[in-house]
């Protein structure tokens, strides 16, 4: 795991993920967003947590972005980076491993720590940005709707 | 992991999962089915793979059953068994770990071997039935539509 290796081109990916997080928050939902971007900059999919909006138990930000990206060939995933505003839970970590996405950029992992170690043990490059905007948005939501948040991580 | 501890009451759970697998096959889809059942026998949700039917990259049998079960409280998952006709991939394994489902009954894991070791390392009880009907159905599909199957496990 690394907090360096943050590339300029990654700014677009995290910006898209953050836009999704804000969109979800503005809908009354859990503010976690995600984008999946190919190495040539092509945006393959974006999505955000849909627990509240769709009464969904599985549409976390990463699952939502993968779902919105549709059916892709294995080599497309293997050339992509997934950007998520928050550390991926074990379900989303498993999805990243299923499709062998080689690189994960995480906005922050101070409000929740997910599968970074599991990703690293499968040789996935993990970059943690520790982004203040991601943290502020997530902390605000946890203060406002702690029950929804705890339900989302299987704790309530 | 165990191939014993197969309880009579589990027959209902696996039967529901197999019904879902056959339903998917009859729709032209990947024949993997799943059910989630509480310890008192209440069926919480059923589902099947929807890759072909919904052009979905994430609706594996287990994810589909979790999604169909809707938003549940943590203690409900922690009292449940999840039945799946085929060994759960890493995404579905991660979903089981996210919600701390304590027991997984797997129809077969000879056509695909997923996250059994990861489940066991998190103290999830894993029971493998080695069911001939699950194997026959899956083998038939893999012979008929190998590309769809390989796409589903991130290999093509």
Tab-separated table of C-alpha atoms in Angstrom:
chain	number	residue	atom	x	y	z
A	1	UNK	CA	0.000	0.000	0.000
A	2	UNK	CA	1.198	3.481	-0.736
A	3	UNK	CA	0.183	7.050	-0.145
A	4	UNK	CA	2.455	8.159	-2.958
A	5	UNK	CA	2.280	7.229	-6.675
A	6	UNK	CA	-0.548	9.677	-7.007
A	7	UNK	CA	-0.469	10.682	-10.653
A	8	UNK	CA	-1.826	13.841	-12.206
A	9	UNK	CA	-4.078	11.830	-14.508
A	10	UNK	CA	-5.665	10.260	-11.446
A	11	UNK	CA	-7.228	13.595	-10.571
A	12	UNK	CA	-9.911	13.012	-13.203
A	13	UNK	CA	-10.757	9.581	-11.799
A	14	UNK	CA	-11.075	10.747	-8.205
A	15	UNK	CA	-12.977	13.862	-9.285
A	16	UNK	CA	-15.541	11.666	-11.030
A	17	UNK	CA	-15.827	9.470	-7.937
A	18	UNK	CA	-16.297	12.522	-5.717
A	19	UNK	CA	-18.968	13.929	-8.025
A	20	UNK	CA	-20.809	10.626	-7.620
A	21	UNK	CA	-20.435	10.790	-3.835
A	22	UNK	CA	-21.881	14.314	-3.746
A	23	UNK	CA	-24.708	13.247	-6.081
A	24	UNK	CA	-25.607	10.434	-3.693
A	25	UNK	CA	-25.454	12.759	-0.669
A	26	UNK	CA	-27.714	15.257	-2.426
A	27	UNK	CA	-30.199	12.437	-3.071
A	28	UNK	CA	-30.211	11.624	0.653
A	29	UNK	CA	-27.983	8.615	0.116
A	30	UNK	CA	-24.668	7.349	1.421
A	31	UNK	CA	-21.969	9.571	-0.102
A	32	UNK	CA	-19.573	7.048	-1.587
A	33	UNK	CA	-18.737	7.309	-5.265
A	34	UNK	CA	-16.638	5.385	-7.708
A	35	UNK	CA	-15.271	5.526	-11.226
A	36	UNK	CA	-13.489	2.986	-13.408
A	37	UNK	CA	-11.069	4.404	-15.952
A	38	UNK	CA	-8.959	2.682	-18.618
A	39	UNK	CA	-5.247	3.465	-18.907
A	40	UNK	CA	-5.940	5.616	-21.987
A	41	UNK	CA	-8.349	7.755	-19.960
A	42	UNK	CA	-11.580	6.224	-21.239
A	43	UNK	CA	-14.206	6.310	-18.508
A	44	UNK	CA	-15.694	2.816	-18.343
A	45	UNK	CA	-18.276	3.458	-15.650
A	46	UNK	CA	-19.243	5.575	-12.672
A	47	UNK	CA	-21.596	4.878	-9.800
A	48	UNK	CA	-22.448	5.587	-6.207
A	49	UNK	CA	-23.878	3.825	-3.208
A	50	UNK	CA	-27.594	3.093	-3.715
A	51	UNK	CA	-28.563	1.573	-0.351
A	52	UNK	CA	-31.038	4.297	0.474
A	53	UNK	CA	-32.095	5.312	-3.041
A	54	UNK	CA	-32.864	1.762	-4.252
A	55	UNK	CA	-33.191	-0.076	-0.941
A	56	UNK	CA	-30.160	-2.005	-2.140
A	57	UNK	CA	-27.978	-4.273	-0.019
A	58	UNK	CA	-25.330	-4.729	-2.715
A	59	UNK	CA	-25.049	-1.509	-4.724
A	60	UNK	CA	-22.052	-0.032	-2.998
A	61	UNK	CA	-20.196	2.602	-5.041
A	62	UNK	CA	-17.813	0.102	-6.624
A	63	UNK	CA	-20.489	-2.507	-7.406
A	64	UNK	CA	-22.662	0.230	-8.872
A	65	UNK	CA	-19.839	1.469	-11.119
A	66	UNK	CA	-19.054	-2.089	-12.252
A	67	UNK	CA	-22.737	-2.661	-12.945
A	68	UNK	CA	-23.068	0.602	-14.879
A	69	UNK	CA	-19.978	-0.292	-16.926
A	70	UNK	CA	-21.848	-3.351	-18.202
A	71	UNK	CA	-20.366	-6.592	-19.511
A	72	UNK	CA	-16.720	-5.986	-20.349
A	73	UNK	CA	-13.993	-8.276	-21.585
A	74	UNK	CA	-11.378	-9.488	-19.114
A	75	UNK	CA	-8.578	-7.456	-20.741
A	76	UNK	CA	-10.528	-4.221	-20.274
A	77	UNK	CA	-10.690	-4.695	-16.498
A	78	UNK	CA	-7.030	-5.688	-16.425
A	79	UNK	CA	-6.061	-2.353	-17.957
A	80	UNK	CA	-8.199	-0.220	-15.631
A	81	UNK	CA	-7.919	1.747	-12.417
A	82	UNK	CA	-10.843	1.903	-10.007
A	83	UNK	CA	-11.277	5.114	-8.004
A	84	UNK	CA	-13.352	5.083	-4.876
A	85	UNK	CA	-13.899	7.860	-2.371
A	86	UNK	CA	-13.746	5.374	0.518
A	87	UNK	CA	-11.809	2.207	1.279
A	88	UNK	CA	-13.567	-0.752	-0.407
A	89	UNK	CA	-15.425	-3.207	1.840
A	90	UNK	CA	-14.728	-6.921	1.431
A	91	UNK	CA	-17.524	-7.359	-1.145
A	92	UNK	CA	-16.110	-4.592	-3.318
A	93	UNK	CA	-12.567	-5.823	-2.691
A	94	UNK	CA	-13.671	-9.251	-3.905
A	95	UNK	CA	-15.221	-7.716	-7.029
A	96	UNK	CA	-11.925	-5.967	-7.802
A	97	UNK	CA	-10.101	-9.288	-7.371
A	98	UNK	CA	-12.675	-11.203	-9.462
A	99	UNK	CA	-12.041	-8.941	-12.428
A	100	UNK	CA	-8.322	-8.569	-11.709
A	101	UNK	CA	-8.392	-4.771	-11.761
A	102	UNK	CA	-4.713	-4.055	-11.126
A	103	UNK	CA	-4.901	-0.643	-9.440
A	104	UNK	CA	-7.154	0.907	-6.800
A	105	UNK	CA	-7.059	4.583	-5.825
A	106	UNK	CA	-8.812	5.271	-2.520
A	107	UNK	CA	-9.926	8.757	-1.488
A	108	UNK	CA	-9.607	8.000	2.200
A	109	UNK	CA	-9.579	5.109	4.647
A	110	UNK	CA	-9.776	6.890	7.974
A	111	UNK	CA	-13.576	6.635	8.403
A	112	UNK	CA	-13.600	2.970	7.287
A	113	UNK	CA	-10.804	0.501	6.631
A	114	UNK	CA	-11.706	-2.248	4.160
A	115	UNK	CA	-9.791	-4.752	2.073
A	116	UNK	CA	-6.482	-2.978	1.431
A	117	UNK	CA	-4.423	-5.824	2.875
A	118	UNK	CA	-6.323	-8.431	0.858
A	119	UNK	CA	-5.838	-6.378	-2.317
A	120	UNK	CA	-2.134	-5.989	-1.633
A	121	UNK	CA	-1.765	-9.727	-0.964
A	122	UNK	CA	-3.118	-10.266	-4.498
A	123	UNK	CA	-0.556	-7.795	-5.896
A	124	UNK	CA	-3.112	-5.069	-6.583
A	125	UNK	CA	-1.540	-1.609	-6.440
A	126	UNK	CA	-3.333	0.350	-3.715
A	127	UNK	CA	-2.957	4.130	-3.500
A	128	UNK	CA	-4.516	6.014	-0.585
A	129	UNK	CA	-4.943	9.740	-1.190
A	130	UNK	CA	-6.171	10.797	2.266
A	131	UNK	CA	-8.318	13.430	0.585
A	132	UNK	CA	-9.854	16.038	2.944
A	133	UNK	CA	-13.043	16.449	0.865
A	134	UNK	CA	-13.745	12.690	0.891
A	135	UNK	CA	-13.232	12.592	4.652
A	136	UNK	CA	-15.368	15.652	5.349
A	137	UNK	CA	-18.280	14.322	3.291
A	138	UNK	CA	-18.151	10.859	4.870
A	139	UNK	CA	-17.790	12.209	8.418
A	140	UNK	CA	-20.770	14.498	7.848
A	141	UNK	CA	-22.946	11.599	6.698
A	142	UNK	CA	-21.879	9.333	9.575
A	143	UNK	CA	-22.807	12.097	12.034
A	144	UNK	CA	-26.168	12.658	10.355
A	145	UNK	CA	-27.265	9.062	9.646
A	146	UNK	CA	-25.199	6.655	11.736
A	147	UNK	CA	-27.769	3.833	11.494
A	148	UNK	CA	-27.767	3.834	7.699
A	149	UNK	CA	-23.998	3.859	7.657
A	150	UNK	CA	-23.671	1.004	10.136
A	151	UNK	CA	-26.212	-1.031	8.163
A	152	UNK	CA	-24.135	-0.508	5.022
A	153	UNK	CA	-21.084	-2.114	6.611
A	154	UNK	CA	-23.067	-4.945	8.212
A	155	UNK	CA	-22.801	-3.594	11.745
A	156	UNK	CA	-26.400	-2.678	12.561
B	1	UNK	CA	-14.168	-26.858	5.139
B	2	UNK	CA	-16.283	-29.959	5.379
B	3	UNK	CA	-18.210	-32.289	3.137
B	4	UNK	CA	-20.185	-33.542	6.115
B	5	UNK	CA	-22.465	-31.568	8.467
B	6	UNK	CA	-25.103	-31.736	5.789
B	7	UNK	CA	-28.378	-31.390	7.648
B	8	UNK	CA	-31.799	-32.544	6.551
B	9	UNK	CA	-33.166	-29.027	6.854
B	10	UNK	CA	-30.549	-27.862	4.365
B	11	UNK	CA	-32.317	-29.782	1.636
B	12	UNK	CA	-34.883	-26.993	1.333
B	13	UNK	CA	-32.175	-24.349	0.978
B	14	UNK	CA	-30.259	-26.193	-1.721
B	15	UNK	CA	-33.476	-27.142	-3.513
B	16	UNK	CA	-34.429	-23.450	-3.720
B	17	UNK	CA	-30.973	-22.606	-5.043
B	18	UNK	CA	-31.193	-25.376	-7.657
B	19	UNK	CA	-34.625	-24.187	-8.750
B	20	UNK	CA	-33.096	-20.764	-9.333
B	21	UNK	CA	-30.226	-22.301	-11.301
B	22	UNK	CA	-32.650	-24.199	-13.547
B	23	UNK	CA	-34.764	-21.052	-13.969
B	24	UNK	CA	-31.693	-19.154	-15.155
B	25	UNK	CA	-30.697	-21.966	-17.525
B	26	UNK	CA	-34.199	-22.036	-18.984
B	27	UNK	CA	-33.947	-18.276	-19.588
B	28	UNK	CA	-30.700	-18.831	-21.519
B	29	UNK	CA	-28.627	-17.624	-18.562
B	30	UNK	CA	-25.797	-18.953	-16.453
B	31	UNK	CA	-27.262	-21.700	-14.236
B	32	UNK	CA	-26.128	-20.655	-10.790
B	33	UNK	CA	-28.727	-20.174	-8.099
B	34	UNK	CA	-28.767	-19.111	-4.501
B	35	UNK	CA	-31.005	-18.878	-1.459
B	36	UNK	CA	-30.589	-17.266	1.939
B	37	UNK	CA	-32.454	-18.918	4.785
B	38	UNK	CA	-32.761	-17.963	8.465
B	39	UNK	CA	-32.150	-20.563	11.155
B	40	UNK	CA	-35.917	-20.834	11.759
B	41	UNK	CA	-36.431	-21.743	8.102
B	42	UNK	CA	-37.635	-18.339	6.907
B	43	UNK	CA	-36.538	-17.786	3.323
B	44	UNK	CA	-34.955	-14.325	3.204
B	45	UNK	CA	-34.181	-14.216	-0.486
B	46	UNK	CA	-33.475	-16.214	-3.617
B	47	UNK	CA	-31.737	-15.265	-6.827
B	48	UNK	CA	-29.740	-16.464	-9.796
B	49	UNK	CA	-26.989	-15.254	-12.056
B	50	UNK	CA	-28.243	-12.435	-14.317
B	51	UNK	CA	-25.185	-11.787	-16.512
B	52	UNK	CA	-26.961	-12.733	-19.712
B	53	UNK	CA	-30.515	-11.787	-18.777
B	54	UNK	CA	-29.689	-8.272	-17.525
B	55	UNK	CA	-26.263	-7.727	-19.117
B	56	UNK	CA	-25.044	-7.595	-15.536
B	57	UNK	CA	-21.426	-7.789	-14.413
B	58	UNK	CA	-22.275	-8.075	-10.728
B	59	UNK	CA	-25.511	-10.050	-10.356
B	60	UNK	CA	-24.025	-13.427	-9.574
B	61	UNK	CA	-26.403	-15.813	-7.830
B	62	UNK	CA	-25.354	-14.764	-4.339
B	63	UNK	CA	-25.377	-11.009	-5.067
B	64	UNK	CA	-28.771	-11.405	-6.702
B	65	UNK	CA	-30.195	-13.238	-3.672
B	66	UNK	CA	-28.760	-10.614	-1.299
B	67	UNK	CA	-30.222	-7.874	-3.473
B	68	UNK	CA	-33.618	-9.564	-3.622
B	69	UNK	CA	-33.588	-9.983	0.168
B	70	UNK	CA	-33.452	-6.186	0.468
B	71	UNK	CA	-32.094	-4.167	3.365
B	72	UNK	CA	-31.808	-6.413	6.400
B	73	UNK	CA	-30.518	-5.830	9.876
B	74	UNK	CA	-27.073	-7.169	10.793
B	75	UNK	CA	-28.472	-9.781	13.186
B	76	UNK	CA	-30.624	-11.294	10.435
B	77	UNK	CA	-27.584	-12.036	8.262
B	78	UNK	CA	-25.716	-13.378	11.267
B	79	UNK	CA	-28.420	-15.976	11.841
B	80	UNK	CA	-28.618	-17.121	8.208
B	81	UNK	CA	-27.224	-19.788	5.921
B	82	UNK	CA	-26.512	-19.012	2.280
B	83	UNK	CA	-26.979	-21.848	-0.211
B	84	UNK	CA	-25.337	-21.640	-3.583
B	85	UNK	CA	-25.223	-24.240	-6.328
B	86	UNK	CA	-21.593	-23.325	-7.116
B	87	UNK	CA	-18.566	-22.260	-5.104
B	88	UNK	CA	-18.754	-18.482	-4.508
B	89	UNK	CA	-16.322	-16.268	-6.430
B	90	UNK	CA	-14.273	-13.705	-4.507
B	91	UNK	CA	-16.919	-10.974	-4.962
B	92	UNK	CA	-19.637	-13.198	-3.504
B	93	UNK	CA	-17.249	-14.464	-0.832
B	94	UNK	CA	-16.605	-10.850	0.124
B	95	UNK	CA	-20.336	-10.148	0.300
B	96	UNK	CA	-20.774	-13.102	2.675
B	97	UNK	CA	-17.938	-11.741	4.840
B	98	UNK	CA	-19.303	-8.164	4.731
B	99	UNK	CA	-22.591	-9.319	6.217
B	100	UNK	CA	-20.991	-11.929	8.471
B	101	UNK	CA	-23.209	-14.765	7.249
B	102	UNK	CA	-21.869	-17.591	9.405
B	103	UNK	CA	-22.601	-20.624	7.206
B	104	UNK	CA	-22.280	-21.355	3.496
B	105	UNK	CA	-23.593	-24.512	1.833
B	106	UNK	CA	-22.119	-25.079	-1.624
B	107	UNK	CA	-23.690	-27.432	-4.162
B	108	UNK	CA	-20.395	-28.214	-5.824
B	109	UNK	CA	-16.925	-26.785	-6.322
B	110	UNK	CA	-15.510	-29.084	-8.976
B	111	UNK	CA	-16.347	-26.881	-11.980
B	112	UNK	CA	-15.111	-23.730	-10.195
B	113	UNK	CA	-13.241	-23.219	-6.938
B	114	UNK	CA	-13.841	-19.852	-5.308
B	115	UNK	CA	-13.337	-18.352	-1.872
B	116	UNK	CA	-13.677	-21.365	0.427
B	117	UNK	CA	-10.274	-20.828	2.027
B	118	UNK	CA	-10.959	-17.122	2.601
B	119	UNK	CA	-14.332	-17.961	4.167
B	120	UNK	CA	-12.771	-20.580	6.423
B	121	UNK	CA	-10.036	-18.142	7.484
B	122	UNK	CA	-12.834	-15.851	8.698
B	123	UNK	CA	-14.397	-18.750	10.645
B	124	UNK	CA	-17.348	-19.162	8.293
B	125	UNK	CA	-18.654	-22.729	8.280
B	126	UNK	CA	-18.338	-24.059	4.739
B	127	UNK	CA	-20.182	-27.219	3.696
B	128	UNK	CA	-19.600	-28.682	0.235
B	129	UNK	CA	-22.308	-31.092	-0.898
B	130	UNK	CA	-20.736	-32.292	-4.177
B	131	UNK	CA	-24.232	-32.558	-5.628
B	132	UNK	CA	-24.471	-34.426	-8.974
B	133	UNK	CA	-27.349	-32.286	-10.272
B	134	UNK	CA	-25.462	-29.023	-9.638
B	135	UNK	CA	-22.410	-30.428	-11.412
B	136	UNK	CA	-24.343	-31.775	-14.387
B	137	UNK	CA	-26.140	-28.469	-14.944
B	138	UNK	CA	-22.967	-26.403	-14.697
B	139	UNK	CA	-20.943	-28.755	-16.903
B	140	UNK	CA	-23.693	-28.643	-19.516
B	141	UNK	CA	-23.655	-24.833	-19.566
B	142	UNK	CA	-19.854	-24.610	-19.737
B	143	UNK	CA	-19.888	-26.991	-22.751
B	144	UNK	CA	-22.627	-24.970	-24.454
B	145	UNK	CA	-21.504	-21.388	-23.734
B	146	UNK	CA	-17.858	-21.389	-22.643
B	147	UNK	CA	-17.314	-17.708	-23.535
B	148	UNK	CA	-20.166	-16.516	-21.326
B	149	UNK	CA	-18.908	-18.641	-18.487
B	150	UNK	CA	-15.325	-17.426	-18.781
B	151	UNK	CA	-16.528	-13.827	-18.888
B	152	UNK	CA	-18.461	-14.398	-15.669
B	153	UNK	CA	-15.308	-15.416	-13.812
B	154	UNK	CA	-13.195	-12.637	-15.323
B	155	UNK	CA	-11.229	-14.943	-17.603
B	156	UNK	CA	-12.374	-13.856	-21.083
